PDB file of C-alpha atoms in Angstrom:
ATOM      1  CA  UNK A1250      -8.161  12.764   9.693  1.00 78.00           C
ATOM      2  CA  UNK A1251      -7.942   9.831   7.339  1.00 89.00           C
ATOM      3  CA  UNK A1252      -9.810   6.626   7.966  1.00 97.00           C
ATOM      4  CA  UNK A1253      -8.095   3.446   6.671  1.00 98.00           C
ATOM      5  CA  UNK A1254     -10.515   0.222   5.903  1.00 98.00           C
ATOM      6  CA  UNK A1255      -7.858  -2.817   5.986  1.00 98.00           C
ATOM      7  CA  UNK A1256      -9.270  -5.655   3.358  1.00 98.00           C
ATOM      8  CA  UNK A1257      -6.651  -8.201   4.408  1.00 98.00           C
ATOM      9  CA  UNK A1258      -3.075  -8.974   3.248  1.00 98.00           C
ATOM     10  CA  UNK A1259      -1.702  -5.574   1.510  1.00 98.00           C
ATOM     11  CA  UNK A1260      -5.033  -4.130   0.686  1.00 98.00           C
ATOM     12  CA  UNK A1261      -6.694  -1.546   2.887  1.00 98.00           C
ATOM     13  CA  UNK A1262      -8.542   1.653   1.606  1.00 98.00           C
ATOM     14  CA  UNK A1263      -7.999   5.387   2.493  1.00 98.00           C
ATOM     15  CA  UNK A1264     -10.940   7.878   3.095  1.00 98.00           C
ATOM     16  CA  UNK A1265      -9.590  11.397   3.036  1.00 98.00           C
ATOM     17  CA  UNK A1266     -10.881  14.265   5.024  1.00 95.00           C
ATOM     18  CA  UNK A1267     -12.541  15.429   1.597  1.00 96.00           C
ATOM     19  CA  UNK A1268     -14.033  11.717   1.073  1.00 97.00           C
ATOM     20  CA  UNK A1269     -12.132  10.729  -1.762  1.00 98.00           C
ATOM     21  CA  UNK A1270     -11.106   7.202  -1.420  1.00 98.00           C
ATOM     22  CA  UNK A1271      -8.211   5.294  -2.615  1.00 98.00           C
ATOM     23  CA  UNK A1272      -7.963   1.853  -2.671  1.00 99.00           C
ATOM     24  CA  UNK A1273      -3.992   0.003  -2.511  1.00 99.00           C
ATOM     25  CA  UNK A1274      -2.994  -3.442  -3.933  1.00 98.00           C
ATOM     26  CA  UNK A1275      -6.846  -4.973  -4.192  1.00 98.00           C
ATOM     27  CA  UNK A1276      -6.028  -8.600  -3.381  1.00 98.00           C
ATOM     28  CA  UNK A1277      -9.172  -9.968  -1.677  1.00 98.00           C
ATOM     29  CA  UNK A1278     -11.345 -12.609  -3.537  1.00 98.00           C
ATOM     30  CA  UNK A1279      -7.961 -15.034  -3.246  1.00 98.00           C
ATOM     31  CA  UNK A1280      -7.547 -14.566  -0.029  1.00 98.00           C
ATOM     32  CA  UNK A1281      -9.431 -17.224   2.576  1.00 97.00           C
ATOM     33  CA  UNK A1282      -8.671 -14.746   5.609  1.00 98.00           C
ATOM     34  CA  UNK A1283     -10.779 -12.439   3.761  1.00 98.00           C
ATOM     35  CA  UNK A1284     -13.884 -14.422   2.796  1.00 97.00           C
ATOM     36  CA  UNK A1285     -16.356 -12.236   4.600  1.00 98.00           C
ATOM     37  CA  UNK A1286     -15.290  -8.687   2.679  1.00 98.00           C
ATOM     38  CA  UNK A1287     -18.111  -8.160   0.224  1.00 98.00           C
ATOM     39  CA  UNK A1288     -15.821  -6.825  -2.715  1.00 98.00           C
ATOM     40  CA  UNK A1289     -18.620  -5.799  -4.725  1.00 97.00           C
ATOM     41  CA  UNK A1290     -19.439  -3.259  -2.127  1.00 97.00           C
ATOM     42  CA  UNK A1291     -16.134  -1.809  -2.260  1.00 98.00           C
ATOM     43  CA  UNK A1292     -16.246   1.762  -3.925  1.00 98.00           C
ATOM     44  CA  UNK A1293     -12.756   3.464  -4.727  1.00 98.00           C
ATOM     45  CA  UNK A1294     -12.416   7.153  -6.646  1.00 98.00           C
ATOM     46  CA  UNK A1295      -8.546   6.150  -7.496  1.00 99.00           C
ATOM     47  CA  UNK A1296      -6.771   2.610  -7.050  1.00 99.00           C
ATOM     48  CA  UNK A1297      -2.966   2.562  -6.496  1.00 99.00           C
ATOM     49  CA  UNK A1298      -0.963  -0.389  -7.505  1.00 99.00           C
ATOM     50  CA  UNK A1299       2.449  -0.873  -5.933  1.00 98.00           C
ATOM     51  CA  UNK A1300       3.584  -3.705  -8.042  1.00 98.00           C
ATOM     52  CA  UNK A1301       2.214  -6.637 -10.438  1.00 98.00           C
ATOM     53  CA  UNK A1302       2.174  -9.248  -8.295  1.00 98.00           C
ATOM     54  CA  UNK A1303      -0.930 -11.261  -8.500  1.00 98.00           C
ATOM     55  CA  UNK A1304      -1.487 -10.651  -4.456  1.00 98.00           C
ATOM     56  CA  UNK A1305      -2.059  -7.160  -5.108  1.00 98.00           C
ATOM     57  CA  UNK A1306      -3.873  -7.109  -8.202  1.00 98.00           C
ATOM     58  CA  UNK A1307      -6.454  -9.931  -8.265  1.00 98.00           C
ATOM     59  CA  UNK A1308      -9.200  -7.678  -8.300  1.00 98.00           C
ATOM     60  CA  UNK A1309      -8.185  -4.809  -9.528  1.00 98.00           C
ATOM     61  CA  UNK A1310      -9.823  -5.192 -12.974  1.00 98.00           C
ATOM     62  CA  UNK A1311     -13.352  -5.924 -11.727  1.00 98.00           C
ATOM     63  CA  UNK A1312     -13.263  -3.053  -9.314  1.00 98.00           C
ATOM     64  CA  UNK A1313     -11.740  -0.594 -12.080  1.00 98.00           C
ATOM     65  CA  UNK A1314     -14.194  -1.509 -14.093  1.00 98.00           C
ATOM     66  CA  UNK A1315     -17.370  -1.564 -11.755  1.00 98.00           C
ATOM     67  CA  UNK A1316     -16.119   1.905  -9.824  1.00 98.00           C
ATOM     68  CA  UNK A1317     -14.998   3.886 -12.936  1.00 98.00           C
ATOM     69  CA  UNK A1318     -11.660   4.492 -10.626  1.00 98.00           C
ATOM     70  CA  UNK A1319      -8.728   6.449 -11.952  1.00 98.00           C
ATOM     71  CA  UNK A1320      -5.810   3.303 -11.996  1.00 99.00           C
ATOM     72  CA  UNK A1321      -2.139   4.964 -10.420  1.00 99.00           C
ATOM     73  CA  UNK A1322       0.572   2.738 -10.731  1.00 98.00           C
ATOM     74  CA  UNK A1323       3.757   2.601 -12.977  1.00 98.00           C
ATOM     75  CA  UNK A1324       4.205   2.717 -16.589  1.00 98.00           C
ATOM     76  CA  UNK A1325       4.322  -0.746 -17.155  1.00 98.00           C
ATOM     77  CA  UNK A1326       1.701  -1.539 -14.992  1.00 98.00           C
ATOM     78  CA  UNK A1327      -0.558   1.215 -16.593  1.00 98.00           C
ATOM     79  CA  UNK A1328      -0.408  -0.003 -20.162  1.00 98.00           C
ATOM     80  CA  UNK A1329      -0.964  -4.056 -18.885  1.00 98.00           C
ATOM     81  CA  UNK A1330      -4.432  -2.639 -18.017  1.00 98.00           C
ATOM     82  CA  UNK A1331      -4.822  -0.739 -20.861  1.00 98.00           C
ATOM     83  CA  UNK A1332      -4.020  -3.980 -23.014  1.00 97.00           C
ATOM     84  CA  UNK A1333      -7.362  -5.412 -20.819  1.00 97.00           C
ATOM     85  CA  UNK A1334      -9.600  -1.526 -22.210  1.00 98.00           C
ATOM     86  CA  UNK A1335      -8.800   0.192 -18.295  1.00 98.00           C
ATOM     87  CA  UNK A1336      -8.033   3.309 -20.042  1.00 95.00           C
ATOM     88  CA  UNK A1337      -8.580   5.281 -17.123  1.00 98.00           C
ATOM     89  CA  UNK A1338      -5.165   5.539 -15.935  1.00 98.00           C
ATOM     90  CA  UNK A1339      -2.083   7.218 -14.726  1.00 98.00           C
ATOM     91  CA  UNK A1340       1.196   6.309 -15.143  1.00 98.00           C
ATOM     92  CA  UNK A1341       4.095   7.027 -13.204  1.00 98.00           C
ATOM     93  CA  UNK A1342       7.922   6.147 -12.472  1.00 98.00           C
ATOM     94  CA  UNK A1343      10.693   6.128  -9.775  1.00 98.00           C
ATOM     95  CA  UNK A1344      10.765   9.448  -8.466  1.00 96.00           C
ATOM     96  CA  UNK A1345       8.063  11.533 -10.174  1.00 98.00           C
ATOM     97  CA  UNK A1346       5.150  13.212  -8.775  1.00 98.00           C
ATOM     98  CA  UNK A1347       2.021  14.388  -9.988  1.00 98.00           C
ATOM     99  CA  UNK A1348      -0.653  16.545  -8.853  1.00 98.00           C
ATOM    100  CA  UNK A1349      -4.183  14.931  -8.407  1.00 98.00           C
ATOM    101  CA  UNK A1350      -7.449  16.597  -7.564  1.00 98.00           C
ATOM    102  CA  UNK A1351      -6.738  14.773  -3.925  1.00 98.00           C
ATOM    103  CA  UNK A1352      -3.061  16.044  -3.633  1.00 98.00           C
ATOM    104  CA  UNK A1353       0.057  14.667  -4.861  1.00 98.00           C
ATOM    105  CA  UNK A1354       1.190  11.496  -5.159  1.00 99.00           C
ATOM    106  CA  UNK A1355       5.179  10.291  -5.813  1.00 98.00           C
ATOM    107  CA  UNK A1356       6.136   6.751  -6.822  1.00 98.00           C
ATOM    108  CA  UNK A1357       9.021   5.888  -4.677  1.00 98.00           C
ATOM    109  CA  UNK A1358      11.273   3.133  -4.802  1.00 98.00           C
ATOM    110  CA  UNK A1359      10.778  -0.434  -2.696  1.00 98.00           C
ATOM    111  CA  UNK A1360      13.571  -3.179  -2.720  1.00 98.00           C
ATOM    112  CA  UNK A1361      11.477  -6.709  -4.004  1.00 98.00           C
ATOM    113  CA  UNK A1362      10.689  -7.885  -7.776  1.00 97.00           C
ATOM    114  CA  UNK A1363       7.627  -7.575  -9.748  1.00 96.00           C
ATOM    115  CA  UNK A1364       6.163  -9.369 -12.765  1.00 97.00           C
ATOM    116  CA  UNK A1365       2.571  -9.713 -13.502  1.00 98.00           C
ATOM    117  CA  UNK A1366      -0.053 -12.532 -13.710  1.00 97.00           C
ATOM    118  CA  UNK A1367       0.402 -13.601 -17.034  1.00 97.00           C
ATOM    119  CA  UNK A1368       4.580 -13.744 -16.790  1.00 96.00           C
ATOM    120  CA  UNK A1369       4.828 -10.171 -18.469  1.00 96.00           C
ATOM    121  CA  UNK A1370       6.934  -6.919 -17.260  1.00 97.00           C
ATOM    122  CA  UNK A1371       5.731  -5.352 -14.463  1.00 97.00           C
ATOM    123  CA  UNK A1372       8.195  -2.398 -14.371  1.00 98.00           C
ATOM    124  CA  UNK A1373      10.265  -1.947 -11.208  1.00 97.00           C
ATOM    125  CA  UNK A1374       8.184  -2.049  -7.624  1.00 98.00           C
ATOM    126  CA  UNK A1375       6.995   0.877  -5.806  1.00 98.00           C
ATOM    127  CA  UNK A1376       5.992   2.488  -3.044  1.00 98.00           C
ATOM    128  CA  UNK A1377       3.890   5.556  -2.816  1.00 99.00           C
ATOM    129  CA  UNK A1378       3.970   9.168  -0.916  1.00 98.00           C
ATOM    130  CA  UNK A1379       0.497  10.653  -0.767  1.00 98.00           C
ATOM    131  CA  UNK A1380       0.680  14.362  -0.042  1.00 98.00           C
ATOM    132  CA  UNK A1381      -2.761  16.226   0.931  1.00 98.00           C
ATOM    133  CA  UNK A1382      -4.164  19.450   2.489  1.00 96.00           C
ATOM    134  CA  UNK A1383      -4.819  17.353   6.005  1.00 95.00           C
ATOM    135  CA  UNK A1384      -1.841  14.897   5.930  1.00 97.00           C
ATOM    136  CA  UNK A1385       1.322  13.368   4.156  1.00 98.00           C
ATOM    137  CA  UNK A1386       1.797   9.631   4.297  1.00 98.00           C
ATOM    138  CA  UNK A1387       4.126   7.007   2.800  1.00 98.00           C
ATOM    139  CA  UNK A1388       3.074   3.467   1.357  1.00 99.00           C
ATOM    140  CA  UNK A1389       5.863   1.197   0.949  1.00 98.00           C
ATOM    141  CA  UNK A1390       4.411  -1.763  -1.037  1.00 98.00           C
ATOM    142  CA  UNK A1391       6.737  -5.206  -0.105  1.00 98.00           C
ATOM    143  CA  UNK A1392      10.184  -4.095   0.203  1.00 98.00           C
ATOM    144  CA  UNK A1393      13.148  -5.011   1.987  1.00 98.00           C
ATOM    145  CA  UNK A1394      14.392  -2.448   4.265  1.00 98.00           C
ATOM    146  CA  UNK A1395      16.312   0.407   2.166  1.00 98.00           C
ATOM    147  CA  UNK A1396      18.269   3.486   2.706  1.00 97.00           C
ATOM    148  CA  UNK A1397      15.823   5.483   0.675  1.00 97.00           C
ATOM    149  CA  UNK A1398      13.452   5.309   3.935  1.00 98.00           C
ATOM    150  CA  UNK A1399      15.935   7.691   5.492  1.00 98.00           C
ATOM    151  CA  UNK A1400      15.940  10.396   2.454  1.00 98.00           C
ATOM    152  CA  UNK A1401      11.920   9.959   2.645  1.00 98.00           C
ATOM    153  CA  UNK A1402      12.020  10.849   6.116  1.00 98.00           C
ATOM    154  CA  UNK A1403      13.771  13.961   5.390  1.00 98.00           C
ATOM    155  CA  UNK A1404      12.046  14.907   2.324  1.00 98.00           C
ATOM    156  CA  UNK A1405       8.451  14.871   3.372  1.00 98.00           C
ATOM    157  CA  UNK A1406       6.763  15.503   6.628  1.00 98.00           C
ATOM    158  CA  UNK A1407       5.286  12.108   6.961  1.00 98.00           C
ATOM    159  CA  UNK A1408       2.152  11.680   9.413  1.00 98.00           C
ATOM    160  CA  UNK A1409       1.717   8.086   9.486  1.00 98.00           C
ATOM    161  CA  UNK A1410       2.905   5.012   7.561  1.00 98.00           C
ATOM    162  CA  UNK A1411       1.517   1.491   5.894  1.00 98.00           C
ATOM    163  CA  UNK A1412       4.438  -0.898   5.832  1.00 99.00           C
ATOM    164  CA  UNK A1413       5.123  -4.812   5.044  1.00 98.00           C
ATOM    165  CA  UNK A1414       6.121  -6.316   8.025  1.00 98.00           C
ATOM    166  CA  UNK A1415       5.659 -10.201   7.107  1.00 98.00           C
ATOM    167  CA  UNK A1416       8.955 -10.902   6.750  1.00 98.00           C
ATOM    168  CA  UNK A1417      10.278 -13.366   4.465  1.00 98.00           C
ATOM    169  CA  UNK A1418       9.043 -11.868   1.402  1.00 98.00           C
ATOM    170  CA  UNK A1419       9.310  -8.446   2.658  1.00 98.00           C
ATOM    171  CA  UNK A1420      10.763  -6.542   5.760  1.00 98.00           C
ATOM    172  CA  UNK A1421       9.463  -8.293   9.113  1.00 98.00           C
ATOM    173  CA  UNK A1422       8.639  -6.768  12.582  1.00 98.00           C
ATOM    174  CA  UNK A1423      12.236  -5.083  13.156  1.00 98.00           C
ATOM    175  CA  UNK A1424      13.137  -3.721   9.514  1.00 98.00           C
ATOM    176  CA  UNK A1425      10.230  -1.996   9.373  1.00 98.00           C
ATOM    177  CA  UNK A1426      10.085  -1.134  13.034  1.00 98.00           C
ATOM    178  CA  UNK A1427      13.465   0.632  12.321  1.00 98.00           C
ATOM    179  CA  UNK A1428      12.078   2.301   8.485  1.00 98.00           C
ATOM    180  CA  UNK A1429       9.462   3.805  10.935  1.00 98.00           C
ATOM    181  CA  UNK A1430      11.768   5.050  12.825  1.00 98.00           C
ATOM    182  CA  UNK A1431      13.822   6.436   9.449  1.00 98.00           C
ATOM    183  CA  UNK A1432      10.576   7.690   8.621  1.00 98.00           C
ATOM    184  CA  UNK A1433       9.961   9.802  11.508  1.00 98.00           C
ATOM    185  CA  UNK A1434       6.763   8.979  11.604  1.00 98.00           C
ATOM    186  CA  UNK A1435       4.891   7.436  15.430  1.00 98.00           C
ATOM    187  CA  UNK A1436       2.076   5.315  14.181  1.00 98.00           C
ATOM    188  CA  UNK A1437       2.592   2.623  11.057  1.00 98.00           C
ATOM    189  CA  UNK A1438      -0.131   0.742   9.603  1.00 98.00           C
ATOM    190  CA  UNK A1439       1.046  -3.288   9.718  1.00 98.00           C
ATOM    191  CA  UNK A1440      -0.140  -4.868   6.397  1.00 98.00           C
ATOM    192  CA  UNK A1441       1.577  -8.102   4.055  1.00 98.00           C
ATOM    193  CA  UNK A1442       1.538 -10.537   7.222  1.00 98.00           C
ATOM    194  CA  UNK A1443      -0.499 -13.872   8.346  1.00 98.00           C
ATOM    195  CA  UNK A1444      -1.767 -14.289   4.388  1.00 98.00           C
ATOM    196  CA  UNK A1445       0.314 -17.508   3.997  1.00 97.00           C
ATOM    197  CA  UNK A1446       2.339 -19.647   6.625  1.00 98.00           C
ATOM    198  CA  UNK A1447       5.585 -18.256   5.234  1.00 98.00           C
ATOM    199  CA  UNK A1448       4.455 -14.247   6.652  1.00 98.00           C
ATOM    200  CA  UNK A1449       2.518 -15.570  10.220  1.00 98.00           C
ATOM    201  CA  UNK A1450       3.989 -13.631  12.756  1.00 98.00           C
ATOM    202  CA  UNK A1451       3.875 -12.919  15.950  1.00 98.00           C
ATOM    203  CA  UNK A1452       1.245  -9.744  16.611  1.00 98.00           C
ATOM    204  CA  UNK A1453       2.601  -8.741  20.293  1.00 98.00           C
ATOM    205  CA  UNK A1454       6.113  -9.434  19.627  1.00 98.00           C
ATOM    206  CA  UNK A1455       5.462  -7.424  16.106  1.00 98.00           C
ATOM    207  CA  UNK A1456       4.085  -4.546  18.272  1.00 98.00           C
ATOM    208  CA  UNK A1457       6.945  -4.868  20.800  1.00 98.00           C
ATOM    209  CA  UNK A1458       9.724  -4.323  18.259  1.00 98.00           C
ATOM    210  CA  UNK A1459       7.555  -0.890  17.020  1.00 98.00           C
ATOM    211  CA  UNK A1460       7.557   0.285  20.697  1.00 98.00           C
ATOM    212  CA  UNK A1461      10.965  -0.095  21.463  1.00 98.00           C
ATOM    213  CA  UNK A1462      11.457   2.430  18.483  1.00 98.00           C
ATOM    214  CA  UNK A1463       8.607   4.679  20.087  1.00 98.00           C
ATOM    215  CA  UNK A1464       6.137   4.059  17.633  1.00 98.00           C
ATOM    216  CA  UNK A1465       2.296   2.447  17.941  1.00 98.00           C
ATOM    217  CA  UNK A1466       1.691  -0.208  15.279  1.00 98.00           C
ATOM    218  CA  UNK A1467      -1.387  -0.704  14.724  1.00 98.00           C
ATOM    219  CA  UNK A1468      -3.057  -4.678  13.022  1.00 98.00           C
ATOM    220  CA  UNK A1469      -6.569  -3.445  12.500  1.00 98.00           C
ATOM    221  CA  UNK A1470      -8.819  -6.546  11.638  1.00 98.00           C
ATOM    222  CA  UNK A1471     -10.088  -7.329   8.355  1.00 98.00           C
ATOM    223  CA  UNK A1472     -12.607  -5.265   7.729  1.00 98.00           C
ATOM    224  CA  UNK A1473     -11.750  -2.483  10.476  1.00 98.00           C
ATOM    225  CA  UNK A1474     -11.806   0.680  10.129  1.00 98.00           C
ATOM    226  CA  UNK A1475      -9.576   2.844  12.186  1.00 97.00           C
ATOM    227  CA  UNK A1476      -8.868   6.907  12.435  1.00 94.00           C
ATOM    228  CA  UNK A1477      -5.304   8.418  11.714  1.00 90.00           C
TER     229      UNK A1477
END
């Protein structure tokens, strides 16, 4: 079983049953709902980027950097951080997989924009599909929902899933209630919600809209830990 640390907003951390640990979308020194995460405590083996967006990458440099982490994120993405000396990096594109000492990982594709911090590129946004010996699961970074959900679900046998459901930005509640349910998959990770006014939502109507669908969606605190 996997254990997933959430940091806040669209960062949360995976543990694998072998102990590696990958880190998504480090946005936490930015974030006030997150003021009590030590970051420099944070260790990572790999970090996975889903887009350029500064509210996924604010810290991504410094923990690179400190952890010695392979970076896994687009092309684009990929050579920003190589522009900054993170040469210890993979990158990927729509579609492609790639076989990691972990398992495999395939960039997907998520419905939303993507530029990065300093007004350059950012390549298209992602999502990602995480393949191991124990487990399969399916990232979506912020999308919209999108008919590729339904070809995931058929393509891979998915165990769980972390989805946006903030709405606004991304898919809410009941887009992402129904991607679950594209997705085949019975529990879903909640993450990109409450960061800003615009994404507040409501947590037992959120979970309501999940059940109807027959699947748990779990809002694990910041800094929680919970077993998949």
């Amino acid at each position: 079983m996997s254990k997933i640390t959430f940091y806040g907003h669209a960062c949360f951390c995976v543990e694998l049953a072998d102990g590696t640990r990958l880190l998504f979308d480090p946005f936490i020194t930015p974030n006030e709902l997150a003021k009590d995460v030590d970051v420099a405590a944070i260790e990572a083996d790999y970090v996975l980027i889903t887009h350029g967006h500064a509210d996924h990458i604010a810290d991504a440099e410094d923990i690179l950097r400190r952890t010695g982490a392979t970076l896994i994120s687009n092309f684009e993405i990929v050579t920003w951080f190589g522009g900054k000396g993170i040469e210890q990096a993979h990158p990927m594109n729509h579609g492609g997989g790639f076989g990691f000492p972990f398992g495999r990982v395939t960039y997907v594709n998520a419905i939303h924009s993507s530029s990065l911090p300093d007004g350059s590129y950012g390549g298209n946004p992602g999502g990602f599909v995480i393949e191991t010996a124990n487990e399969t699961f399916h990232v979506s970074g912020d999308t919209a929902l999108h008919a590729d959900q339904k070809i995931l679900g058929e393509r891979f046998k998915l165990d769980f899933a972390v989805l946006c459901i903030g709405d606004n930005f991304t898919m809410g509640p009941a887009d992402a209630a129904l991607a679950a349910e594209w997705l085949h998959v019975k529990k879903v990770v909640g993450v990109h919600y409450d960061t800003f006014p615009p994404i507040e939502i409501d947590h037992d109507k959120a979970r309501g809209e999940f059940a109807q669908r027959g699947v748990e969606l779990l809002l694990p605190a910041i800094g929680e830990t919970v077993e998949l």
